Coordinates of C-alpha atoms in Angstrom, one line a residue:
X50 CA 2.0 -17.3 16.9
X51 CA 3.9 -17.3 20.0
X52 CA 7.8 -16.8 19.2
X53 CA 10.7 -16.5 21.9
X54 CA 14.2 -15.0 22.4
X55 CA 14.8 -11.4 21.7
X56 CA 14.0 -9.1 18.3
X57 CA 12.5 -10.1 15.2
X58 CA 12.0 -13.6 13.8
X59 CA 11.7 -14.2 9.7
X60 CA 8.6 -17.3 9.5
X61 CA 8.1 -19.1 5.7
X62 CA 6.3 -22.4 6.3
X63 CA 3.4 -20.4 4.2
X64 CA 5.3 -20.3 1.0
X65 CA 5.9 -24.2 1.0
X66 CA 4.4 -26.9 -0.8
X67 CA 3.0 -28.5 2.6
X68 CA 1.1 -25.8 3.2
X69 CA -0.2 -24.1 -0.3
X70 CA 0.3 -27.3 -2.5
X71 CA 3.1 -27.8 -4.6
X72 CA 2.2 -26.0 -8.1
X73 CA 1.9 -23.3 -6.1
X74 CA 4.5 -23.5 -3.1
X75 CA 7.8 -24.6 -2.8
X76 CA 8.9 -28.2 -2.4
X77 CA 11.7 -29.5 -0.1
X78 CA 13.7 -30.5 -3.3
X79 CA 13.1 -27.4 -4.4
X80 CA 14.3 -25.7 -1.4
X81 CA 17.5 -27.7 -1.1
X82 CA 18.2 -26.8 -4.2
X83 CA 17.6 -23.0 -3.4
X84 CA 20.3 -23.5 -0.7
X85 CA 22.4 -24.9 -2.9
X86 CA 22.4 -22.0 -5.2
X87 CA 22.7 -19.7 -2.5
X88 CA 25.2 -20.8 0.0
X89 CA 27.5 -19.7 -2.2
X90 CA 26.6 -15.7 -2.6
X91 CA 26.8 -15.7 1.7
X92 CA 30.7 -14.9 1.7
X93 CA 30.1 -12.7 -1.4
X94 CA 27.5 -10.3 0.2
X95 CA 29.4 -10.4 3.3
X96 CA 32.6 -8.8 2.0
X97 CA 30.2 -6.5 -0.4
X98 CA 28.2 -4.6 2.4
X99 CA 31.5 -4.2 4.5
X100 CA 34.2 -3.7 1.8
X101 CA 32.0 -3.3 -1.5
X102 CA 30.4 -1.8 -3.6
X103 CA 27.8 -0.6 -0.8
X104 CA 29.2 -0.5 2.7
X105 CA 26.5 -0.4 4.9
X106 CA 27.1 -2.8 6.9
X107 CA 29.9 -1.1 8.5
X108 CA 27.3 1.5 10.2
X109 CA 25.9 -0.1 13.1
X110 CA 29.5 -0.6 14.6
X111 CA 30.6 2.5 13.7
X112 CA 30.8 4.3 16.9
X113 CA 31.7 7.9 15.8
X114 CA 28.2 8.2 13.5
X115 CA 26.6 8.2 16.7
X116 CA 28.9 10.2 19.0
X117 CA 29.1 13.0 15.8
X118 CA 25.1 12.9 16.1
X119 CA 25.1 12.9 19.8
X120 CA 27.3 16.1 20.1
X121 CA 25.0 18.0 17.7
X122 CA 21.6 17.0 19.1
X123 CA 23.5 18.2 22.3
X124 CA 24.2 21.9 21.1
X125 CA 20.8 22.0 19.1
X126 CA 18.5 20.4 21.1
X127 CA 17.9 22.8 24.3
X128 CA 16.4 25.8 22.0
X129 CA 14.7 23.5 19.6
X130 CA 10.8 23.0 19.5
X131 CA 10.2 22.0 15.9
X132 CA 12.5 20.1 13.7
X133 CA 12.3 20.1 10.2
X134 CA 14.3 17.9 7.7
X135 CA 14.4 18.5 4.0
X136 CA 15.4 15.5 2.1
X137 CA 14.0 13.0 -0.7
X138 CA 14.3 9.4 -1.1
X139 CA 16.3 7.6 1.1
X140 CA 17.3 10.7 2.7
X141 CA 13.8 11.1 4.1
X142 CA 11.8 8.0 3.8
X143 CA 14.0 6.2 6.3
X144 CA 13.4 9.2 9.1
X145 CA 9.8 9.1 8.4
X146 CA 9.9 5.5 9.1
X147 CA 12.0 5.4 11.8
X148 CA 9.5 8.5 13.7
X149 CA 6.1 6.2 12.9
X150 CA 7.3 3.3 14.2
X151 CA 9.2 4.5 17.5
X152 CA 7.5 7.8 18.7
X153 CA 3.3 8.0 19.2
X154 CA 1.0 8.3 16.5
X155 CA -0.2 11.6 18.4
X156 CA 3.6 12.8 19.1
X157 CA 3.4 16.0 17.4
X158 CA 0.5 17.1 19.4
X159 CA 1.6 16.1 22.5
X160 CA 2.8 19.4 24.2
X161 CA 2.1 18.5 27.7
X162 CA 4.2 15.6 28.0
X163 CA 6.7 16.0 24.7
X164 CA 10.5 16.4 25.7
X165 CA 11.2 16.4 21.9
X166 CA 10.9 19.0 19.2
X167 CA 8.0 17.9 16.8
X168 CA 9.2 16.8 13.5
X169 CA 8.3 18.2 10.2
X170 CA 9.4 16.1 7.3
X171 CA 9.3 17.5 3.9
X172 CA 10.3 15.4 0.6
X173 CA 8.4 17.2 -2.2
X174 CA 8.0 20.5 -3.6
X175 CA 4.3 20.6 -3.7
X176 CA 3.5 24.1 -3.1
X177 CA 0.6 24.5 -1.4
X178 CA 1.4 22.2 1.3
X179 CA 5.2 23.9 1.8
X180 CA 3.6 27.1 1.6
X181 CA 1.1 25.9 4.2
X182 CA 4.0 25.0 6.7
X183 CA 5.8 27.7 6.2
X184 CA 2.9 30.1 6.8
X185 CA 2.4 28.0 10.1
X186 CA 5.8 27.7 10.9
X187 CA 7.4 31.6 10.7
X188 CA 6.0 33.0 13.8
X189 CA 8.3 30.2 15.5
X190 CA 11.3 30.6 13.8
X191 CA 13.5 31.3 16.6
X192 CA 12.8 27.8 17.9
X193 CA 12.9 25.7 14.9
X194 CA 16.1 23.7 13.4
X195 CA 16.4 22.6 9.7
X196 CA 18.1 19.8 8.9
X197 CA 18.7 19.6 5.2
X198 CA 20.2 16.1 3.5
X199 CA 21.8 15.9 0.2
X200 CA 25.3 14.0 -0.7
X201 CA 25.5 16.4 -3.3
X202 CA 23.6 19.5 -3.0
X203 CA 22.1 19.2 -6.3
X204 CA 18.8 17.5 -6.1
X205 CA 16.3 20.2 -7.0
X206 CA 13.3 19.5 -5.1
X207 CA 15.8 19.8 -1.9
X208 CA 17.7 22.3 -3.1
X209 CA 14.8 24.3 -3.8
X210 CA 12.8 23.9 -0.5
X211 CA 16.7 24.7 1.1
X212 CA 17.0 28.1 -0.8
X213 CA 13.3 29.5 0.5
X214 CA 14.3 28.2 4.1
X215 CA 17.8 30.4 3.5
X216 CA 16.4 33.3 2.6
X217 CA 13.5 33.2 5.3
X218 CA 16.0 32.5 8.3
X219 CA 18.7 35.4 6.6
X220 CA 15.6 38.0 6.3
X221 CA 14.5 37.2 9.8
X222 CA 18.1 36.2 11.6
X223 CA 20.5 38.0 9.6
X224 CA 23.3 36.2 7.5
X225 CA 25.1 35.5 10.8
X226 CA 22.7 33.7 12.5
X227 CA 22.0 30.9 10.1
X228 CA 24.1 28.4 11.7
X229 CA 22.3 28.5 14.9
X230 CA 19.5 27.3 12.7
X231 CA 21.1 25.0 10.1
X232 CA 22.3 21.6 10.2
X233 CA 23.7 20.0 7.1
X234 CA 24.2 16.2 6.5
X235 CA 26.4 15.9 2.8
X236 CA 29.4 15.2 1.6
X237 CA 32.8 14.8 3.8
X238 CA 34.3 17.1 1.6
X239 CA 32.9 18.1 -1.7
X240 CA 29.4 18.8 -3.6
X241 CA 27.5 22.5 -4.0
X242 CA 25.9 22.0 -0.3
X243 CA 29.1 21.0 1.5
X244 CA 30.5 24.5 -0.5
X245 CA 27.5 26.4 1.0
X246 CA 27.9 24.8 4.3
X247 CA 31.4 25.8 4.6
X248 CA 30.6 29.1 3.4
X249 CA 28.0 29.8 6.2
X250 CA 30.1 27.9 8.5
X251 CA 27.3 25.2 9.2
X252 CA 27.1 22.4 11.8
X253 CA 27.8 19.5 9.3
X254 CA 27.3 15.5 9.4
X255 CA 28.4 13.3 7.2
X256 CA 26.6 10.9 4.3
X257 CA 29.1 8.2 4.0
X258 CA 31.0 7.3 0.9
X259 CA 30.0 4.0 -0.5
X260 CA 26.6 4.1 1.1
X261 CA 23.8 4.7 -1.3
X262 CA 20.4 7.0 0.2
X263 CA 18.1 3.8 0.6
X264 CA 20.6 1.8 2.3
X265 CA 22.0 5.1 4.9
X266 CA 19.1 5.3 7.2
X267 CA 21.7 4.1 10.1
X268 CA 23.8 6.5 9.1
X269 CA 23.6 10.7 10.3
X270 CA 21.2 10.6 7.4
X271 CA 18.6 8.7 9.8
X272 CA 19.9 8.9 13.1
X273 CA 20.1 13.2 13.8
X274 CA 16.2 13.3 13.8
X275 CA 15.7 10.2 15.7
X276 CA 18.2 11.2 18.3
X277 CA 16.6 14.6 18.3
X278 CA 13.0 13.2 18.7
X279 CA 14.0 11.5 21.9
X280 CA 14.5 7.6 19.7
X281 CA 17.4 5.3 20.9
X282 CA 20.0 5.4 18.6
X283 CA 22.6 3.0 20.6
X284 CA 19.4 0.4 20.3
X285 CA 18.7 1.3 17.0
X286 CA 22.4 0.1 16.1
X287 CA 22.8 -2.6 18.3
X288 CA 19.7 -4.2 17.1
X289 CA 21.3 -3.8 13.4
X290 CA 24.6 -5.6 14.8
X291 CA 23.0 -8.3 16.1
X292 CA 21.1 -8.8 12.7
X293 CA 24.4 -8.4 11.0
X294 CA 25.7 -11.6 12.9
X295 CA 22.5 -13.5 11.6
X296 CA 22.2 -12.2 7.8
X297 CA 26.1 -13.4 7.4
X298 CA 25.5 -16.7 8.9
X299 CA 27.8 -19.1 6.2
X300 CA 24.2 -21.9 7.1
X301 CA 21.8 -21.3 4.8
X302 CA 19.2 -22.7 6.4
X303 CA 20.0 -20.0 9.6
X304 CA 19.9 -17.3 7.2
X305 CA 16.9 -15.2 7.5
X306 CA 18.2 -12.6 4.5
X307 CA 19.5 -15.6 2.3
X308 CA 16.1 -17.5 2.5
X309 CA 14.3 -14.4 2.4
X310 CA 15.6 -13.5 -1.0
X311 CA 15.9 -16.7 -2.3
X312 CA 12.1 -17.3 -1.5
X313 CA 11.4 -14.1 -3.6
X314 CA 13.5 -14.9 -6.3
X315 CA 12.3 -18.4 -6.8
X316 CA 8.8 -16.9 -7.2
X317 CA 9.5 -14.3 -9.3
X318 CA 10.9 -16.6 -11.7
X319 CA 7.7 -18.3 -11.6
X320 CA 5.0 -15.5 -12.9
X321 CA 4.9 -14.0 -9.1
X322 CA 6.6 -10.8 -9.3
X323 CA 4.8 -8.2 -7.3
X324 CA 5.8 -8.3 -3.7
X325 CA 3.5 -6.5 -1.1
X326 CA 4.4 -5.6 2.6
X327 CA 1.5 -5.7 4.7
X328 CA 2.1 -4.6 8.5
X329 CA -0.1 -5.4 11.0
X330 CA 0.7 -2.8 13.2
X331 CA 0.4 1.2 12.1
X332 CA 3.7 2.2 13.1
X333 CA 5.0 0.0 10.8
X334 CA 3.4 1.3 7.8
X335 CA 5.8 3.5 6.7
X336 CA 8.5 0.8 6.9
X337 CA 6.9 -0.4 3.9
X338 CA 7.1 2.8 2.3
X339 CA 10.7 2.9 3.3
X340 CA 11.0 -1.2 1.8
X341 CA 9.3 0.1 -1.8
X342 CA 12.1 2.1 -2.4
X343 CA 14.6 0.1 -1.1
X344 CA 13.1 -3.0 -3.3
X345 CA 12.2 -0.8 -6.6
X346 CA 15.8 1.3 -7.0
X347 CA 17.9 -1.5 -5.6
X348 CA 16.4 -4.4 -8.0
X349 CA 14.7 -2.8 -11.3
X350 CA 17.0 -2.9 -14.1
X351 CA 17.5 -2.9 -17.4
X352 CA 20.6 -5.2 -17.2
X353 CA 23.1 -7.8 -15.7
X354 CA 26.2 -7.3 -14.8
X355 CA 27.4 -8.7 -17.9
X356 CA 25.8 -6.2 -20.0
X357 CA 23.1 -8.5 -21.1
X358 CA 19.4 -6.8 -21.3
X359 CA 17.0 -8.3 -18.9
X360 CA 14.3 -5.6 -17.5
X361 CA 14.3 -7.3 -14.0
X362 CA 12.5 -6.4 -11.1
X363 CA 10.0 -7.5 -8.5
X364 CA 7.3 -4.2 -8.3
X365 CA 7.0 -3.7 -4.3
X366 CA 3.3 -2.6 -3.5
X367 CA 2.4 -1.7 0.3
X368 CA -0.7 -2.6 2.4
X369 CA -2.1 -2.5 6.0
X370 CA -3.6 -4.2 8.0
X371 CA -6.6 -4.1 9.0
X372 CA -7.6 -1.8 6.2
X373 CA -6.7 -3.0 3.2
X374 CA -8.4 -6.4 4.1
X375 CA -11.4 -4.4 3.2
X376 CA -9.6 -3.2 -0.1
X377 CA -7.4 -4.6 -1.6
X378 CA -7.6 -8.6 -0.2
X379 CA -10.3 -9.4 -2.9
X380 CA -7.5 -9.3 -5.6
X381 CA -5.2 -10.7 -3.0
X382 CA -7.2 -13.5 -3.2
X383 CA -9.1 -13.7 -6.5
X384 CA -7.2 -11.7 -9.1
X385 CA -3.7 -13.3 -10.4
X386 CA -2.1 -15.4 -7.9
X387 CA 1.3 -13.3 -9.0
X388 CA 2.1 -12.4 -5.4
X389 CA 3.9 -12.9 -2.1
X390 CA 2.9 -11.2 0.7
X391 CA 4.6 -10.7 3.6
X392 CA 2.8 -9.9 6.8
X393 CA 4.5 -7.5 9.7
X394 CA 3.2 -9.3 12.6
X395 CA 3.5 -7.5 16.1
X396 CA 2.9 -9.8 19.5
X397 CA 2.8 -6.9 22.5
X398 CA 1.7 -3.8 20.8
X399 CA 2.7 -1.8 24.2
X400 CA -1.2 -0.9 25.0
X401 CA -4.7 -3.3 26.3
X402 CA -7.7 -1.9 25.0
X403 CA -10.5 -4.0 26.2
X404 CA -13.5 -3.8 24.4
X405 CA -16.7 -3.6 26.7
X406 CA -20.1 -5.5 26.3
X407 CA -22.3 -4.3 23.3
X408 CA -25.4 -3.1 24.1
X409 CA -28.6 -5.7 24.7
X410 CA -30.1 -5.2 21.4
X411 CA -27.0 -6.6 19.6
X412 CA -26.3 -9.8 21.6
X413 CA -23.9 -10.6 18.3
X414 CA -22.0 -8.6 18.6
X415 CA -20.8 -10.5 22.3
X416 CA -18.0 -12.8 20.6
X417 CA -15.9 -9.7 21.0
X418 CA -16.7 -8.3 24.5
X419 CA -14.0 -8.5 27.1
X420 CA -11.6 -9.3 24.5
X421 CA -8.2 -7.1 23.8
X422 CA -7.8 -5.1 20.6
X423 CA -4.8 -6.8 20.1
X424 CA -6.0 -9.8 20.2
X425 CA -8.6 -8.9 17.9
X426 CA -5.4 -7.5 15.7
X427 CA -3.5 -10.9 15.7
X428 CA -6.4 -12.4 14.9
X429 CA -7.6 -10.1 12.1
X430 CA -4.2 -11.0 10.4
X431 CA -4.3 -14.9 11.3
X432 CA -7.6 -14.7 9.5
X433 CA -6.4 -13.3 6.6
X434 CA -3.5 -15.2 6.4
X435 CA -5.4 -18.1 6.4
X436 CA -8.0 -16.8 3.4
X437 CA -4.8 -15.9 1.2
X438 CA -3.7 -20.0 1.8
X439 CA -6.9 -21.6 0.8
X440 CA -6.7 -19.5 -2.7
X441 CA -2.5 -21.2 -2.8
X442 CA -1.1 -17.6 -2.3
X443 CA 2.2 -17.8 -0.8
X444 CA 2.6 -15.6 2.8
X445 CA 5.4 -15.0 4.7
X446 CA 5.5 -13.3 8.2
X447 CA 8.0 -11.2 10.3
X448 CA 7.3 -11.5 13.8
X449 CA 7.8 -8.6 16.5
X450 CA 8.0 -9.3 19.7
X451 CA 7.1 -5.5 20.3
X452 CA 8.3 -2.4 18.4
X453 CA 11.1 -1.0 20.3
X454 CA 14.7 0.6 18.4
X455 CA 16.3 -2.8 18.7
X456 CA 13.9 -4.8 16.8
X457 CA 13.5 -1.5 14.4
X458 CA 17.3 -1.9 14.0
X459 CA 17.0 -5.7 13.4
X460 CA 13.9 -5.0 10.6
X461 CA 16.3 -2.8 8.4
X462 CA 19.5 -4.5 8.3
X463 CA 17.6 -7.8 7.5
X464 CA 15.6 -6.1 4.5
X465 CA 18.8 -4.6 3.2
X466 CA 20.8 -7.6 3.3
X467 CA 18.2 -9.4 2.0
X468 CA 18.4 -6.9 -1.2
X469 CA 22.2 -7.5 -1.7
X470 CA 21.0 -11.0 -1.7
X471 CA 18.6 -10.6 -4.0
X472 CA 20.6 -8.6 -6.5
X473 CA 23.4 -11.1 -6.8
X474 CA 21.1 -13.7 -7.4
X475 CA 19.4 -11.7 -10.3
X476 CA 23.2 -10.6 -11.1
X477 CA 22.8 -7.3 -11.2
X478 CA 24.0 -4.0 -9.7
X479 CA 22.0 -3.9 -6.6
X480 CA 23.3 -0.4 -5.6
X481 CA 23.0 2.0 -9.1
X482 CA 20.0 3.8 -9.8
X483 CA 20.7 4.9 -13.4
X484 CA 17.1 4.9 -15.1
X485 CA 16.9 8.0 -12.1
X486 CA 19.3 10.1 -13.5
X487 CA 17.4 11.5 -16.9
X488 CA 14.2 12.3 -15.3
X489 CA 16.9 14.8 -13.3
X490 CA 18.6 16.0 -15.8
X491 CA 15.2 16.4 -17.8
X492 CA 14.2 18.8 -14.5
X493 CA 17.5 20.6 -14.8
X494 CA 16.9 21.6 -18.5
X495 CA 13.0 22.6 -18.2
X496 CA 14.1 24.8 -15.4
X497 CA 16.3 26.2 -17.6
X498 CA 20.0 25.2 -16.6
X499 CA 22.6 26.6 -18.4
X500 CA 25.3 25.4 -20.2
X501 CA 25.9 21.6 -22.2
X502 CA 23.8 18.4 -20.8
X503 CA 26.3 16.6 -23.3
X504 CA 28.9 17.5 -25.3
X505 CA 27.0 18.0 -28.4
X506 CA 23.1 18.9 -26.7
X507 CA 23.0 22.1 -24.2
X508 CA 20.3 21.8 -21.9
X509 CA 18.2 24.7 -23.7
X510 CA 18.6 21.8 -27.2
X511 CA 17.9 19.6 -24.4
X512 CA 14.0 21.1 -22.9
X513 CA 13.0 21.7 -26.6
X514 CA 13.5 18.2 -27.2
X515 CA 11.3 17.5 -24.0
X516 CA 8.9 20.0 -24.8
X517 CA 8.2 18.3 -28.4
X518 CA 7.3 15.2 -26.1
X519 CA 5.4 16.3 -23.3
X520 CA 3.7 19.3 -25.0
X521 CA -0.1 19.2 -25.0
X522 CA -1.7 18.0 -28.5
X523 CA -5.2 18.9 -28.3
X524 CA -6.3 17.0 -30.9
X525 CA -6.1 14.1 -28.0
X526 CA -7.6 16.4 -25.1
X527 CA -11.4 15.7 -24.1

């Protein structure tokens, strides 16, 4: 599939009626009448993501994010060698994705030729492997930068991995000396890690107000480590501009984000509600780690906007090409046709790998010799493409021309707009998270906060009542 003109393309003939058969796909009646419904929501999400309830699409013309960013990757850059950001969620999937996709899959290793810092990114408290960085990581102290992200300050699993990091640098450095090390991206003005930046007197950036964690990866949330790891940040954003322009388009039918959503939404009303991403390219991969969180916070809920109780949601699962053809294409293709799969297509993966003759004893193995790896890539996905439409499952494709910042840029404002878009249609609150909040607070009290979780519960009333729940009952244990 040969596409021109510059960045990212969105292709859905493969969900239509013409091509999957019309039980299964959509028809052009149907369709118009998707645009119909749609059209209208253009002007709404427009004024939402720049005026809204979630304004991130103000970010990728925001010029000061990146000069802010610049100036600190400036004073922290020269004496840095490993970078390590401490984050959850959106405040470290996005970087992680960002990294994989722009820098080499052997960056961190590549000490000859690396003009970076590596990157270390940490968004769990698992013990075993923080305590294994850590053990590797203290002899280099002097010439490693943490960056920890939090709006508030609160989340315990950053929190936690930010008060062993403290009280290393402080044993090592002295108090002093922390903010040579330290770089905090929170709140502009309040919240427990702004209060502790101020204290130590901390370089600071800023997570914007209005702008939710899965939707800030444009913001200093994303951009520090990517700017610091050597990634262009000015094509980063001007690639989300440009996708701006398109994703606001008042034509329906030159929407990529409207059609997008509407396509997903007409099928989910229709038994298919499990949407998987499946790249065709590895440094894409963990844009669909970045997408499952995007999709899963932004469109599961419990209710509309008018309070009535609907337990929407479309589950986002991830895949990858070529592997999961050998894994997970079987059901794909045989188990419930309850899917739509979109394929991350790549044209010029930036390297030729020709793949010599075989040797004389397997002569059939010669279909291959002298091709590219590429080729043999594009073709792999073609193939299975292909497979999914003679079982009527519907596909859909985004193409890259190659996988440079620009079309990086393009691929997240399109997937976030095409949320908003998605939201509205299932008229709900695209940008809450509330069902988060208990499991939290739940933490808080088995960790043993003090003080009232509600008026009438504290949180010690609070972890007995989780404790009569989630205690073991051995009369159930094998």
């Amino acid at each position: 599939m040969n596409m021109t003109g510059k960045g990212i393309q969105f292709y859905y003939k493969n969900v239509m009626a013409e091509a999957i058969g019309a039980e299964n796909g959509i028809t052009k009646e149907q369709f118009d009448v998707l645009a119909g419904q749609t059209a209208p929501l253009i002007p709404k999400i427009k004024e939402e993501i720049v005026t809204g309830n979630s304004r991130f699409g103000l970010l990728p013309g925001d010029e000061q994010i990146a000069k802010n960013v610049k100036k600190l990757v400036k004073q922290f850059k020269p004496k840095c060698e490993n970078l390590v950001i401490l984050g959850i969620g959106g405040s470290a999937l996005g970087n992680i994705a960002l990294q994989n996709a722009l820098n080499s899959y052997t960056y961190n290793l590549e000490n000859h030729k690396r003009k970076n810092p590596r990157l270390f990114i940490f968004d769990n408290v698992d013990p075993a492997q923080f305590g294994s960085f850590l053990d590797y990581i203290g002899p280099q102290l002097g010439k490693t930068v943490f960056n920890v992200i939090s709006k508030s300050g609160q989340t315990a699993e950053t929190a936690s991995q930010f008060m062993i990091v403290q009280k290393m640098l402080e044993t090592r450095f002295g108090k002093d000396k922390l903010k040579e090390r330290v770089v905090a991206t929170t709140d502009l003005e309040k919240g427990t890690l702004r209060k502790i930046a101020t204290e130590a007197g901390l370089a600071t950036l800023v997570v914007p107000d209005g702008v939710g964690g899965r939707f800030s990866v444009l913001s200093a949330v994303g951009l520090f480590s990517a700017a610091m790891c050597g990634i262009n940040i000015d094509q980063l954003l001007a690639g989300a501009k440009d996708m701006l322009g398109r994703v606001t388009d008042m034509d329906f039918y030159k929407n990529p984000a409207a059609i997008n959503a509407a396509i997903q939404c007409h099928f989910y009303s229709r038994g298919k509600r499990i949407s998987v991403m499946m790249p065709y390219s590895y440094s894409l991969y963990s844009l669909a780690d970045w997408f499952r969180q995007l999709w899963a916070e932004s469109l599961g809920k419990k209710f509309t906007l008018d309070g009535r109780e609907v337990f929407v949601g479309p589950t986002p699962v991830k895949a990858l090409g070529t592997t999961d053809q050998h894994s997970q294409v079987q059901l794909y293709r045989e188990g419930p046709n309850d899917k739509v799969i979109t394929f991350l297509e790549v044209q010029n993966h930036g390297r030729k790998l020709k793949i010599p003759p075989p040797p004389k004893s397997a002569p059939e193995l010669n279909y291959l010799a002298k091709k590219d790896m590429g080729e043999l890539f594009n073709a792999e996905k073609r193939a299975t493409e292909y497979a999914l439409m003679v079982n009527n499952r519907p596909c859909l494709t985004v193409i890259f021309p190659k996988v440079d910042a620009y079309s990086i840029g393009q691929f997240i404002l399109f997937y976030e707009v095409t949320t908003s878009f998605a939201g509205s249609i299932f008229k709900i609150n695209t940008y809450d998270q509330p069902a988060v909040e208990l499991g939290k607070q739940a933490t808080f009290a088995l960790m043993g906060k003090s003080g009232q979780y509600t008026p009438d519960k504290t949180y010690a009333d609070f972890a007995n009542e989780i404790n009569s729940k989630t205690g073991i009952d051995r009369k159930f244990m094998v």
